[in-house]
Structures are given as structure tokens and as C-alpha cells.
Short mmCIF file of C-alpha atoms in Angstrom, two decimals:
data_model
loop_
_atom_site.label_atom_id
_atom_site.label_comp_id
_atom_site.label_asym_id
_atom_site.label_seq_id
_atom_site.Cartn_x
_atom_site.Cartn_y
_atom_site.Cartn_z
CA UNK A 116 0.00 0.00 0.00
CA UNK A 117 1.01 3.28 -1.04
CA UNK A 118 0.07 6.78 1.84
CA UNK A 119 -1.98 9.12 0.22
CA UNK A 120 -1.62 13.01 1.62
CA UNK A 121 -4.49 14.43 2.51
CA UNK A 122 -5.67 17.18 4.46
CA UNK A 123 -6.91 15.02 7.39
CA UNK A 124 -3.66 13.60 7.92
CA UNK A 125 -1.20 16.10 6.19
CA UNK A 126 0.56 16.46 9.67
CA UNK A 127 1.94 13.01 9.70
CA UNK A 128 3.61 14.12 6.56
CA UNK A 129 5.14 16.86 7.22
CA UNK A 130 6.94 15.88 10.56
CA UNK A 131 9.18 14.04 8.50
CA UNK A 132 9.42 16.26 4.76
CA UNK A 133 12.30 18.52 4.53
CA UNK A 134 12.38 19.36 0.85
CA UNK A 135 10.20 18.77 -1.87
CA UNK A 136 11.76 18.78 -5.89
CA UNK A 137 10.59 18.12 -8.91
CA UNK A 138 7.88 15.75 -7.63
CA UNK A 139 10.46 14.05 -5.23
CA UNK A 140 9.51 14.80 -1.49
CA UNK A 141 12.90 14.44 -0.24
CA UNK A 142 13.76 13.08 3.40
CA UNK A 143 16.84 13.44 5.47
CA UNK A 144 18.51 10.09 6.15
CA UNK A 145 17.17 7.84 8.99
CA UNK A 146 18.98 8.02 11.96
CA UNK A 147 20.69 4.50 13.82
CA UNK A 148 19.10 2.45 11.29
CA UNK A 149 21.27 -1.18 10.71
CA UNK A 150 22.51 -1.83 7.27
CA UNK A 151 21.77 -5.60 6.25
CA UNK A 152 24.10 -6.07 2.82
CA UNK A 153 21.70 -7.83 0.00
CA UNK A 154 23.72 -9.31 -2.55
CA UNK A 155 21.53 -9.90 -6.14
CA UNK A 156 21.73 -13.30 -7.57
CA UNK A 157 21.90 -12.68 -10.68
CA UNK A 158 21.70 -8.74 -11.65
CA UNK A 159 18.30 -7.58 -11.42
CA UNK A 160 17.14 -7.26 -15.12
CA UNK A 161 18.77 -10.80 -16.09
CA UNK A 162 17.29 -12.75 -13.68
CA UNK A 163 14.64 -15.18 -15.85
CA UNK A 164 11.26 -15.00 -14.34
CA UNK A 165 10.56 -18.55 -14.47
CA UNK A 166 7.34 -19.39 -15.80
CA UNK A 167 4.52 -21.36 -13.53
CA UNK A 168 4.47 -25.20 -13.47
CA UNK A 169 3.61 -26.40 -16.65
CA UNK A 170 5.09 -24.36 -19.26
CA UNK A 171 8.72 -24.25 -20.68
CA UNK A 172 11.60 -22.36 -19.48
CA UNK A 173 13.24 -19.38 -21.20
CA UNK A 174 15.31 -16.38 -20.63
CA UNK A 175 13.22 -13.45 -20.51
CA UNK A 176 14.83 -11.62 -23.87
CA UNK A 177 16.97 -9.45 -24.57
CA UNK A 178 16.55 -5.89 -25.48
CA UNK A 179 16.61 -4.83 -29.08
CA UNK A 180 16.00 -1.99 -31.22
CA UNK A 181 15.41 -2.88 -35.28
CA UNK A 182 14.61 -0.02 -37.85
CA UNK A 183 15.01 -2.25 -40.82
CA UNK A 184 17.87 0.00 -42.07
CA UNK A 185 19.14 -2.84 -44.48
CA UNK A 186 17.62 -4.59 -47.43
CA UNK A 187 17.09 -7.76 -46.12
CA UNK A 188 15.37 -9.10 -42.99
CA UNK A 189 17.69 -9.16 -39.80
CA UNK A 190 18.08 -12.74 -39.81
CA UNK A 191 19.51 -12.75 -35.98
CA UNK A 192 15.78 -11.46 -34.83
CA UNK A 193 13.53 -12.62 -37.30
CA UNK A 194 12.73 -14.82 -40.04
CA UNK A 195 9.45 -15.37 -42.12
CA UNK A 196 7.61 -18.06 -42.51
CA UNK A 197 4.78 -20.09 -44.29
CA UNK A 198 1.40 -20.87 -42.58
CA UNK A 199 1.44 -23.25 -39.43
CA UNK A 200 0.58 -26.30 -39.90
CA UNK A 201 -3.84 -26.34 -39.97
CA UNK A 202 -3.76 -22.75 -39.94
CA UNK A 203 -7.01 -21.21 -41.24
CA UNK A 204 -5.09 -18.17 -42.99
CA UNK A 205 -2.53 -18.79 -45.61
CA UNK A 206 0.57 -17.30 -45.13
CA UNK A 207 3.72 -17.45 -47.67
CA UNK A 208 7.24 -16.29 -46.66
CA UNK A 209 7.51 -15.46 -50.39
CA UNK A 210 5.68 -12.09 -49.09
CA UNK A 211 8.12 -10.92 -46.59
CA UNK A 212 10.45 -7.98 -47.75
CA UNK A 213 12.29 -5.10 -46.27
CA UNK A 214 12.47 -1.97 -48.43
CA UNK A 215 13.58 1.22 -48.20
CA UNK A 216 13.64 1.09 -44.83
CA UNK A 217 10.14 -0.86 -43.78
CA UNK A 218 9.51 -4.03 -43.36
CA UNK A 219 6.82 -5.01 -45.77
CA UNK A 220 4.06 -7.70 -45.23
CA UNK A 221 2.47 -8.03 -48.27
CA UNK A 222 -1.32 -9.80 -49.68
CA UNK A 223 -2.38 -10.49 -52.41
CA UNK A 224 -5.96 -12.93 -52.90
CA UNK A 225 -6.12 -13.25 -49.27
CA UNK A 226 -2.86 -14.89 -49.02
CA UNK A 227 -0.90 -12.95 -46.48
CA UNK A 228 2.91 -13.04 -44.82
CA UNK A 229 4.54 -13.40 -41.55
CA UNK A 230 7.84 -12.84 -39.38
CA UNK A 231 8.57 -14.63 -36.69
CA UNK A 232 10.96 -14.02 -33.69
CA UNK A 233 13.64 -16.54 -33.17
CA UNK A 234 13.79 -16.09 -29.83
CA UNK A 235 11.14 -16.33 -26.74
CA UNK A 236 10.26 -13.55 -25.01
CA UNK A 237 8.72 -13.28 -21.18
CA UNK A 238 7.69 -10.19 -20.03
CA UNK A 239 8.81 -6.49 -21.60
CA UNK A 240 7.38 -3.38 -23.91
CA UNK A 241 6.76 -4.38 -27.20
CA UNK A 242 6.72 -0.94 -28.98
CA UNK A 243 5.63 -0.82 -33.19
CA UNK A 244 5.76 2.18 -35.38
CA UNK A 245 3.59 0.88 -38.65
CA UNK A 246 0.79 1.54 -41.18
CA UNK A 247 -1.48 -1.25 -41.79
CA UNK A 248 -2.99 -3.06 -44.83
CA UNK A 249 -5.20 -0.57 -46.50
CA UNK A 250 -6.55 -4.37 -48.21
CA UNK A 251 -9.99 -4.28 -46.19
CA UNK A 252 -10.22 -8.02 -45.87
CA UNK A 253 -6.89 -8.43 -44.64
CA UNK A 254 -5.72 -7.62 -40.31
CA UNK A 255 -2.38 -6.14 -39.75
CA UNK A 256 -1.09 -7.64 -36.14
CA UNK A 257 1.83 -7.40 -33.86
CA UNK A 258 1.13 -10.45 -31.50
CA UNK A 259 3.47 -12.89 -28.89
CA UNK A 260 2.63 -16.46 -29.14
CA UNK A 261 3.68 -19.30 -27.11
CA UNK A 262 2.45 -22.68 -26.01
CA UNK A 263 2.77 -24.72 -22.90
CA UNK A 264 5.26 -27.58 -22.56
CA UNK A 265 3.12 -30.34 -23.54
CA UNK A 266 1.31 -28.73 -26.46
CA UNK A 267 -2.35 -28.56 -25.05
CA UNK A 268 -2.93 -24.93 -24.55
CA UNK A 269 -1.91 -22.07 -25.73
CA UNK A 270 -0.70 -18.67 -24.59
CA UNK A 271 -1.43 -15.16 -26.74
CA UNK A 272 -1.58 -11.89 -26.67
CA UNK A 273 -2.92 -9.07 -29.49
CA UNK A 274 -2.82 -6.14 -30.86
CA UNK A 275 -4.62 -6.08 -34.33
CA UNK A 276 -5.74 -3.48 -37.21
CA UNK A 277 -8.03 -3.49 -39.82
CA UNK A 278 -8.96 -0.95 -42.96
CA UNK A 279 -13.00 -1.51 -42.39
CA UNK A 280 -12.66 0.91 -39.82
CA UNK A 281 -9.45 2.61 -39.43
CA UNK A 282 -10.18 3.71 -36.28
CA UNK A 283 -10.30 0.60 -34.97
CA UNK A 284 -8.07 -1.59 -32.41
CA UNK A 285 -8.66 -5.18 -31.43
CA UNK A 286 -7.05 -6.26 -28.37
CA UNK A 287 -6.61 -9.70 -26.96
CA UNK A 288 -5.03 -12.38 -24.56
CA UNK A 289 -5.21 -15.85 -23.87
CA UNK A 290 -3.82 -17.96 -20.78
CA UNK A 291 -4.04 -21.64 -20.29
CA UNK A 292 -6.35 -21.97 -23.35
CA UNK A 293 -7.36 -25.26 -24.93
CA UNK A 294 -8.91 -23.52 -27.92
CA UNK A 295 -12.03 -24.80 -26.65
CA UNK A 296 -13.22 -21.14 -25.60
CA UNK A 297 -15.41 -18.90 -27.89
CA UNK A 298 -17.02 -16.63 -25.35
CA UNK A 299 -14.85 -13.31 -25.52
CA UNK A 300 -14.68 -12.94 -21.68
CA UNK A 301 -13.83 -15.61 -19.81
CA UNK A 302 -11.25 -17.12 -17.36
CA UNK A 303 -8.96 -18.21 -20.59
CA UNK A 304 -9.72 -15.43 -22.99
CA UNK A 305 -10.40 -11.50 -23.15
CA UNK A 306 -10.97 -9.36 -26.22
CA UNK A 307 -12.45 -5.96 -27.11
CA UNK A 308 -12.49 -3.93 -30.14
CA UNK A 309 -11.91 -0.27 -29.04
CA UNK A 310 -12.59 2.98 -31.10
CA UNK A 311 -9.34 5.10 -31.11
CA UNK A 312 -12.64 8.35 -31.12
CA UNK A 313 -13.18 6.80 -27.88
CA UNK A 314 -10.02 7.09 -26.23
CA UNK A 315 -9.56 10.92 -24.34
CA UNK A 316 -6.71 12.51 -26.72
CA UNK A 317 -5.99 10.01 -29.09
CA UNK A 318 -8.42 11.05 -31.91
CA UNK A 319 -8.65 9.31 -35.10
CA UNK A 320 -6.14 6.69 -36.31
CA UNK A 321 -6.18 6.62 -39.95
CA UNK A 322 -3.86 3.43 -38.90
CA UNK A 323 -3.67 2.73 -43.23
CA UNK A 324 -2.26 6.19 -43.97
CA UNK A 325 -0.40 7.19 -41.65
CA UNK A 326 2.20 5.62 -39.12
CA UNK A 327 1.36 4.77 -35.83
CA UNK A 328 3.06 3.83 -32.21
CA UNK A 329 1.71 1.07 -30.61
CA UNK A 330 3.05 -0.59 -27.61
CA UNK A 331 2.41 -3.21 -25.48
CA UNK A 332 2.97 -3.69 -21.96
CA UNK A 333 3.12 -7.03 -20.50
CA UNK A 334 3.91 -7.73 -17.29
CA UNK A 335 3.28 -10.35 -14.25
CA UNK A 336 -0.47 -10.43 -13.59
CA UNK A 337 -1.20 -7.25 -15.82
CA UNK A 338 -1.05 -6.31 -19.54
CA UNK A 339 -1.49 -2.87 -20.92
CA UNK A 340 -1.72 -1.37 -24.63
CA UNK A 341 -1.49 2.16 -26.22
CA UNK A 342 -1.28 4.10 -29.09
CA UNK A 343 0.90 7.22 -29.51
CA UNK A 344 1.50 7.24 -26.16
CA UNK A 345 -2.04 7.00 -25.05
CA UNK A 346 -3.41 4.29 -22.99
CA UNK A 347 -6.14 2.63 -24.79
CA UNK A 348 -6.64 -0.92 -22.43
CA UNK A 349 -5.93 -2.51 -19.49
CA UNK A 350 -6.33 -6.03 -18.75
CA UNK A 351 -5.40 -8.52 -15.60
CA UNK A 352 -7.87 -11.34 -16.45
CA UNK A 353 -5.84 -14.49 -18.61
CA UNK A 354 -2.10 -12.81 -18.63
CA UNK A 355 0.05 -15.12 -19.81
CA UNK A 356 3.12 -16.77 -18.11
CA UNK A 357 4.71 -19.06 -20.69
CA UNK A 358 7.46 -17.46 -23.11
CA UNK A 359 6.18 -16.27 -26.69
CA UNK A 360 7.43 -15.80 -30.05
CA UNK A 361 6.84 -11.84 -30.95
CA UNK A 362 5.23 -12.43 -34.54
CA UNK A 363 3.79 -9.31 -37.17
CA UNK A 364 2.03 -10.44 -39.62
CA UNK A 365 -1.09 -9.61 -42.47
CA UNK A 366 -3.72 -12.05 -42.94
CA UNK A 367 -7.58 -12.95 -43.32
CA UNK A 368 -9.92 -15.09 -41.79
CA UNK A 369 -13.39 -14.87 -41.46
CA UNK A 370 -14.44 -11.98 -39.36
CA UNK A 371 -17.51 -10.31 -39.51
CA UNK A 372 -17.49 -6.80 -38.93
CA UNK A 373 -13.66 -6.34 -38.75
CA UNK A 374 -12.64 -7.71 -41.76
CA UNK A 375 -13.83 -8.24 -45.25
CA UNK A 376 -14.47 -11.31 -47.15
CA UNK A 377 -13.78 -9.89 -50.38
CA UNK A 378 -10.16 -11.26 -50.91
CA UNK A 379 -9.51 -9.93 -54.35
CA UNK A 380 -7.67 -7.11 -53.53
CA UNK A 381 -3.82 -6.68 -52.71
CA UNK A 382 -1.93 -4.45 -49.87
CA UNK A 383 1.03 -4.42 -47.44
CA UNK A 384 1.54 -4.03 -43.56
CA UNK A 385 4.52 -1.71 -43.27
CA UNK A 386 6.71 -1.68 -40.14
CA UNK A 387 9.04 1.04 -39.79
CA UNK A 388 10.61 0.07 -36.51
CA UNK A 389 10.02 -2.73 -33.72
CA UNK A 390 11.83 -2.47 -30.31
CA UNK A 391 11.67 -4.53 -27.11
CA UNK A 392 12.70 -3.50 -24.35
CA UNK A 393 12.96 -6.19 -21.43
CA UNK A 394 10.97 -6.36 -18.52
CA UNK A 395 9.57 -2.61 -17.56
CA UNK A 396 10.87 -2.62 -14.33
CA UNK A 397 14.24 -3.87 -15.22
CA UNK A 398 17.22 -1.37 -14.28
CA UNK A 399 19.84 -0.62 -17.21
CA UNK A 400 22.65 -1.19 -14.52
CA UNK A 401 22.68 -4.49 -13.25
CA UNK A 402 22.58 -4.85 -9.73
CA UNK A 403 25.68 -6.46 -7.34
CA UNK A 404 25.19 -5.49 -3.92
CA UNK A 405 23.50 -3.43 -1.83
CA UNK A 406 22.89 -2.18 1.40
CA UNK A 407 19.53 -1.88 2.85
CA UNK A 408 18.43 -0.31 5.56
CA UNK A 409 16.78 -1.98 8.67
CA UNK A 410 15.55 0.17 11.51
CA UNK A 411 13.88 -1.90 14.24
CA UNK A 412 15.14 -4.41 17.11
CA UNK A 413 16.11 -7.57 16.96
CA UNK A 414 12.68 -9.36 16.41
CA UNK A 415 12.30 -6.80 13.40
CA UNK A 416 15.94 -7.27 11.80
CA UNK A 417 14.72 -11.26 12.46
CA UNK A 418 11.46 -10.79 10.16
CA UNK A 419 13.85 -8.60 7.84
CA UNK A 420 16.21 -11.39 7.29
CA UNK A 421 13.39 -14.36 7.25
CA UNK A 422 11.40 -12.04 4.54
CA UNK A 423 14.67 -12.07 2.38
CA UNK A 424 15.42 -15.21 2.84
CA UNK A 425 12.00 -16.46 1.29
CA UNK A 426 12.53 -14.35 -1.22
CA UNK A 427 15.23 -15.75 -2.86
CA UNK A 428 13.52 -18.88 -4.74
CA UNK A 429 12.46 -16.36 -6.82
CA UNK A 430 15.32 -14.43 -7.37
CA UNK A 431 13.22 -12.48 -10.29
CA UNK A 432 11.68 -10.80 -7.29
CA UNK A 433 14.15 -10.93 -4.92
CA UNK A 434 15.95 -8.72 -7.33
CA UNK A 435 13.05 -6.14 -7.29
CA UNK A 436 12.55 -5.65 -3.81
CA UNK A 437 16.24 -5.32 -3.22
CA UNK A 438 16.38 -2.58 -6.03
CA UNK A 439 12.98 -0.42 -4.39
CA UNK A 440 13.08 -0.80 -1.51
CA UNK A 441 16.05 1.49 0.65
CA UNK A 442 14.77 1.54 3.95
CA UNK A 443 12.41 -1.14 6.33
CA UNK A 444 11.67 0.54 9.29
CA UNK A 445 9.16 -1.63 11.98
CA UNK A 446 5.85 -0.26 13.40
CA UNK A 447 3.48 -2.16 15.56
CA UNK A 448 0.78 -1.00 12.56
CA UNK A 449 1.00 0.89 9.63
CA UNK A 450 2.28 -1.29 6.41
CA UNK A 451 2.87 1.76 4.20
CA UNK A 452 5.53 2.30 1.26
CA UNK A 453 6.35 6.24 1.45
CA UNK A 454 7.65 6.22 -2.19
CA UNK A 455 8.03 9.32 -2.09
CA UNK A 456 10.70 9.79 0.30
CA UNK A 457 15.07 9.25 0.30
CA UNK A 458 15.62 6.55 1.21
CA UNK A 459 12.35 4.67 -0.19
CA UNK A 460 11.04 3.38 3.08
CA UNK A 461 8.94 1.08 4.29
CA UNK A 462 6.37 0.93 7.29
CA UNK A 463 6.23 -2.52 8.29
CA UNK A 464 3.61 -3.47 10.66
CA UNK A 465 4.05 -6.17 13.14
CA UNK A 466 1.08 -8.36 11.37
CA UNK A 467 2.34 -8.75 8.35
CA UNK A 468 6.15 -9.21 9.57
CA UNK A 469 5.72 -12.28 11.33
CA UNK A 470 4.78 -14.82 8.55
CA UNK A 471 8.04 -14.84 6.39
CA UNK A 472 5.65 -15.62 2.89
CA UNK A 473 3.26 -13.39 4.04
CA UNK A 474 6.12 -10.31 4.53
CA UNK A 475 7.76 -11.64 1.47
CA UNK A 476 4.72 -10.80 -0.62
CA UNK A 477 3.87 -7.84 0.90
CA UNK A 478 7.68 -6.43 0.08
CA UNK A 479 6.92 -7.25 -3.46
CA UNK A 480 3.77 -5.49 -3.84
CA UNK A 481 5.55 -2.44 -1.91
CA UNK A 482 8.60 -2.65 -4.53
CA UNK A 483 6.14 -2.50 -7.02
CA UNK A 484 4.43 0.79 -5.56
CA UNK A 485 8.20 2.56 -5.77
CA UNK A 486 8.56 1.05 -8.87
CA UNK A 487 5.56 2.52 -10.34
CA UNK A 488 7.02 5.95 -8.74
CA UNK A 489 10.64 5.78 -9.06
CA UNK A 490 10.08 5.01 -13.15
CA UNK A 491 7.94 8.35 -13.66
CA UNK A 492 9.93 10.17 -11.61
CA UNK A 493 12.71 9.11 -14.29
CA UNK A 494 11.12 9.46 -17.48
CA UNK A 495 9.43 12.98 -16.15
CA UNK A 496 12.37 14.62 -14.09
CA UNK A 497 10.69 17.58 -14.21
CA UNK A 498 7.31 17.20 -13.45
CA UNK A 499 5.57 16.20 -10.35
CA UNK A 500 4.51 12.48 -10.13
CA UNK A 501 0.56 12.29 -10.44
CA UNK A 502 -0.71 10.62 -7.56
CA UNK A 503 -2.62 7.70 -10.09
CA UNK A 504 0.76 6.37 -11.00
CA UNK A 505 1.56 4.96 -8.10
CA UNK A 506 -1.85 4.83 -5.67
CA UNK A 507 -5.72 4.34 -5.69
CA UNK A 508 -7.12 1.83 -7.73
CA UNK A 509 -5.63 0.93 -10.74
CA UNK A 510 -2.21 0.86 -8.99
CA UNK A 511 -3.31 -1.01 -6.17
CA UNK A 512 -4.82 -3.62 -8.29
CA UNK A 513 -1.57 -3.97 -10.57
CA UNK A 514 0.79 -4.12 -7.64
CA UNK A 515 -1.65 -6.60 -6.05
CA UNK A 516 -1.14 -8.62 -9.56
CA UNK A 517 2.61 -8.65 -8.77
CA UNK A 518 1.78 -10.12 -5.19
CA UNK A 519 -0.59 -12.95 -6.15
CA UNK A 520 1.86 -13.55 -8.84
CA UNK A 521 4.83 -14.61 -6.42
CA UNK A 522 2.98 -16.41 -4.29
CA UNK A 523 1.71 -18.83 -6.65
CA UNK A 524 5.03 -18.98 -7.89
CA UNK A 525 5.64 -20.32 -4.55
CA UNK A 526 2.76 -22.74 -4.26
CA UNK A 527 0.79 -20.89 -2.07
CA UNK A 528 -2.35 -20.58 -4.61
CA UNK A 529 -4.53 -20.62 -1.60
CA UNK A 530 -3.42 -17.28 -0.11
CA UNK A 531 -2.85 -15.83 -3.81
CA UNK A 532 -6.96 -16.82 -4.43
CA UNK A 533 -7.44 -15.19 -0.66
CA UNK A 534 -6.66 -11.92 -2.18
CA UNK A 535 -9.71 -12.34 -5.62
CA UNK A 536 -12.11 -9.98 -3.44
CA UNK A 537 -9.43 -7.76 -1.84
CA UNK A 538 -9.90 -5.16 -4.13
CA UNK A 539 -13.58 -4.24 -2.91
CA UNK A 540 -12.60 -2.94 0.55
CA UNK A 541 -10.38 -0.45 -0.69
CA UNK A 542 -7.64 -0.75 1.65
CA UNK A 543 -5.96 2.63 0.10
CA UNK A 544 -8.77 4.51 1.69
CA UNK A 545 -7.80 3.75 5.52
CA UNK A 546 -5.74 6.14 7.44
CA UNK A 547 -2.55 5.16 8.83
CA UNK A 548 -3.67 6.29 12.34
CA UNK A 549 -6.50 3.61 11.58
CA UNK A 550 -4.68 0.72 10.07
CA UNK A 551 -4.73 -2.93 12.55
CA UNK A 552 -1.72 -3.94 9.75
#
């Protein structure tokens, strides 16, 4: 949980706020706290987030930047490909080109093209600059694909154009899915088409005549999309886990409403630039050792060290807790993350500290509150962090995402599925001098 100022409780603030700068509310260093070294396993943005039981392992990726500069398809990154095997669109490699800087996907009589990753990626920004197939019965997709180890479901997740309505976005994601599913919202699939009018400050699209940014978020228990920088859908229903192949490609099928079935006509899907950048929260620098701050007595720098300890079967989030969070300092109640402060401290009540899993995942869905403050504070140095980034609602919910997410990393599904109703008491509401935890 995140504390959010307000005027019946400003005074606990300010007690403690010497200087406040460019949306950083600066505080002097904590007196007679104990420094507990925390060595990384790994380096925080390579450690593999492994995937839950079931599915294969891979690295998560690694970060690249391709603006098809050459005249031939970077065959390190991607190659192109024929229809799958009992795939309902045809697909021929034959229709893969780069030219004059773009990679071109071109149709012709419904028969469309493809590239294909060669790697797997798990977790990152996925972020396209394109123009899609002005051929009406033909969709122009950026999409990561992956199955799970034994071939029975299937993992996806969309983001899909069409010249019918050039306004238009479809958006999609599939977890644990058997292909059995047709309902769009359910457990194992989510989809929506979205009107780009619809969307505060985006406007129209024109996605066949002009080029477009589109980028996709995906993250542990959340997925996000936009276009030109604007935030056009949210989901935390069926995220995948497994590792996926990043594919773009053009093709038709049969879909009423978004795309023709008047295959006579010819186009291309142009892509001026693909980048991935691996997982969001990753650090450029990776991470050796540091020294974190534990203010408390011994019982607390006991919970400290037992916390920690759990942590490190997943060293994925190990990693992030060690990297935002500077300072645990124990309260009998009060479990807040003051994100806002230097050091990045942490109130940790005496409920939660006792249970090592139970601390464990609370530290993770604290890092992810400084996370979600620390990374706007970065890419906005000069403007004050809006209090939506990082609390209320939609925050809450992600960084609760991130906290269900270890723990059924862990095995402990039954205290991850404690948490489905947590969101309706609004625990961001209570006041600290009201909090039992």
C-alpha cells in the first residue's frame, strides 16, 4: 500500500518532509538504522522470471531496437515463414520484404505473410511504429505467441488493425487456453475492439495512412496497450506466463465486422521500426550489492532477514525488492511504502512481519508501488509524479497482480486466491492512524 496526503492527515507528513523537488519529497537520512548487505543473484534485469508449473523455461529476452535500415530481414531477430501447420489463414514467406527502410508484409488474394521471432520472449514493452494493410479483408497484427510444454494450450496476446474501420483496435489475450473457448470474456480469454474516437486525446487513427506507435505492456499479472503514447486498455484477467514468439504479420480469416471477405484485392503491412525493451521494471545497470536499511530491534531485523530469505527462490523478485526498496523501518501498525521519500522506506507493521511468505509478498507489492514511482519520476524529471501512478485503484490492483503472482510462484495458490475480493474494501482509503496492519 502506497500513503496518500491528505488534508486530514497532512501532519503526519510533514513531521518528516524537509524538501520537496521536482515531484520528489525528499527526506533526510534515517537516523541508527542497521545496514543488512543484499547481494543480487543474478543482476536484477537478467534474472529469468521462471514461468509457472507447466510451461517451458526461457530467458526473458533481450533488449533490441530494429529499424530495418538494411535490405534484407535481420536474420539474428527474425525470419518469415509459411502458414502453421492447420492454420485457417494462408501465409507465404515469399511475401516478406524489407524496403527502403520498412519491413513489408504483403497480400495479395487473401494470401498474407509473416515474421517470426527466433527467440522467446517473457515479459517487456513491445513498442511498433507501422501503417497497416489498406486491403480491407486483410488484419495487420503485432502479437506474442507461445504454447505450454506439452502442447495442449496455448498462450497469446494481441494487438490487431483493420482498414473496415481505421479507427479501430482489437485487443486480446489468452492464458491456459485449450482452444475450446469462444465466449470473448472468460477465465482463458479477453478481447475488445476499441474505437481510437473513444479514447480521451488520441483522436482518429487513420492506422492505413499514416504511421502509428503502438506498444504493449506485458507484465506479471497485468497487460497494458497504447497508441501514440495513449493508454487505450488494461487487462489482468488471462495474462500469460509461458514465453512467446513476438510475430507481425497480415492475414484474413473470417471476421464479420472487422474484416472483409472480399479477398480480391492486394496491400502491405509496413513496419518502420520494432523495439523490445525487457521487462519494464528492469534497471539498465545491473545490480551487485546493496545495502539496505533496517531500523527496528532484533525481532524486526529477524522478520527482515526471514522475509529475504523467502525471497530468494524467486530471485526475479528478490531482485526487485532489493532494487525499491532502501529503507524497512518496523511499526506495531502501519504497512505503508512512502515512495516518495530518500531513502524509499517502508512501514512494516508487526502483522504482516511475522509470517516470512506473508512479509515476502507484501515487500513485493511495496517494490512495485516505488517502482511505479521511481520510473515516472525518471522518465518525467521535471514534473511532479501524479498521484494515479503509483496509488488508488488501478495501482493497487496492478501491484496486487505482482503479489498474487509470487505467491503462486511459490505454491501458495490458496493465499494468492485469498486476495480475488481484496480489491472491494479499498484498503488505500484507511488512514494510517486507523490501520490494525
Amino acid at each position: 500500500m502506497t500513503y496518500t496526503p491528505r488534508k486530514t492527515a497532512y501532519l503526519l507528513i510533514v513531521a518528516i518532509v524537509s524538501v520537496s523537488t521536482a515531484g520528489f519529497l525528499v527526506r533526510a537520512p534515517i537516523a541508527h538504522a542497521d545496514v543488512i548487505p543484499v547481494e543480487s543473484t543474478s543482476g536484477f534485469h537478467m534474472a529469468p522470471v521462471v514461468p509457472l508449473d507447466g510451461y517451458a523455461l526461457s530467458p526473458i529476452g533481450t533488449t533490441f531496437n530494429e529499424p530495418f535500415t538494411k535490405s534484407q530481414l535481420n536474420a539474428k531477430l527474425f525470419e518469415a515463414k509459411d502458414s502453421d501447420s492447420g492454420a485457417a489463414s494462408v501465409l507465404s514467406k515469399n511475401n516478406v520484404s524489407v524496403k527502403k527502410g520498412k519491413l513489408e508484409l504483403a497480400s495479395q488474394n487473401g494470401v498474407g505473410a509473416q515474421a517470426i521471432s527466433k527467440k522467446l520472449y517473457t515479459y517487456g514493452t513491445f513498442t511498433m511504429k507501422a501503417k497497416a494493410n489498406a486491403d480491407t479483408s486483410m488484419s495487420s497484427i503485432m502479437y506474442l505467441y507461445g504454447e505450454s510444454a506439452d502442447g495442449n494450450t496455448h498462450e497469446e496476446i494481441d494487438f490487431e488493425l483493420t482498414a473496415l474501420n481505421t479507427n479501430q483496435i482489437s485487443v486480446s489475450n489468452n492464458h491456459d487456453d485449450d482452444w475450446s473457448n469462444t465466449d470473448a470474456q472468460n477465465e482463458f480469454h479477453r478481447d475488445s475492439i476499441i474505437d481510437a474516437k473513444n479514447v480521451t486525446g488520441l483522436g482518429t487513427l487513420k492506422s492505413t495512412t499514416k504511421y502509428n506507435t503502438y506498444k504493449l505492456e506485458w507484465m506479471p499479472g497485468v497487460i497494458r496497450w497504447y497508441v501514440n503514447g495513449k493508454r487505450i486498455a488494461q487487462q489482468t484477467e488471462a495474462v500469460p506466463t509461458t514465453p512467446m514468439e513476438l510475430r507481425l504479420a497480415t492475414y484474413h480469416m473470417d471476421w464479420p465486422g472487422f474484416l472483409s471477405n472480399n479477398t480480391s484485392g492486394k496491400g502491405s503491412f509496413l513496419v518502420d521500426s520494432i523495439r523490445y525493451v525487457s521487462d519494464p521494471k528492469a534497471i539498465k545497470v545491473p545490480l551487485t550489492t546493496k545495502k539496505m536499511q533496517v531500523k527496528g530491534d532484533a525481532d524486526c531485523k529477524s522478520n527482515v532477514n526471514a522475509a529475504l530469505n523467502q525471497l530468494k527462490g524467486e530471485p526475479w523478485h528478490y531482485n526487485f525488492v532489493v532494487e525499491y526498496v532502501d529503507l524497512i523501518e518496523c511499526v506495531e501498525t502501519g504497512s505503508v511504502m512512502w515512495v516518495w521519500e530518500t531513502p524509499r522506506r517502508h512501514t512494516a507493521g508487526r502483522p504482516f512481519r511475522d509470517d516470512p511468505v506473508q512479509f515476502a509478498s507484501d515487500l513485493v507489492h511495496e517494490a512495485c508501488h516505488s517502482y511505479e514511482y521511481t520510473s515516472y519520476h525518471t522518465e518525467h524529471p521535471n514534473e511532479d509524479v501524479p498521484e494515479l501512478v503509483y496509488s488508488q485503484h488501478d495501482a493497487e490492483e496492478t501491484c496486487l497482480n505482482y503479489q498474487t503472482d509470487y505467491l503462486r510462484r511459490i505454491g501458495e495458490k490458496e493465499r494468492a486466491d485469498g486476495y480475488n475480493d481484496a480489491m472491494a474494501t479499498e484498503w488505500w482509503k484507511v488512514d494510517t492512524k486507523d490501520m490494525t496492519y
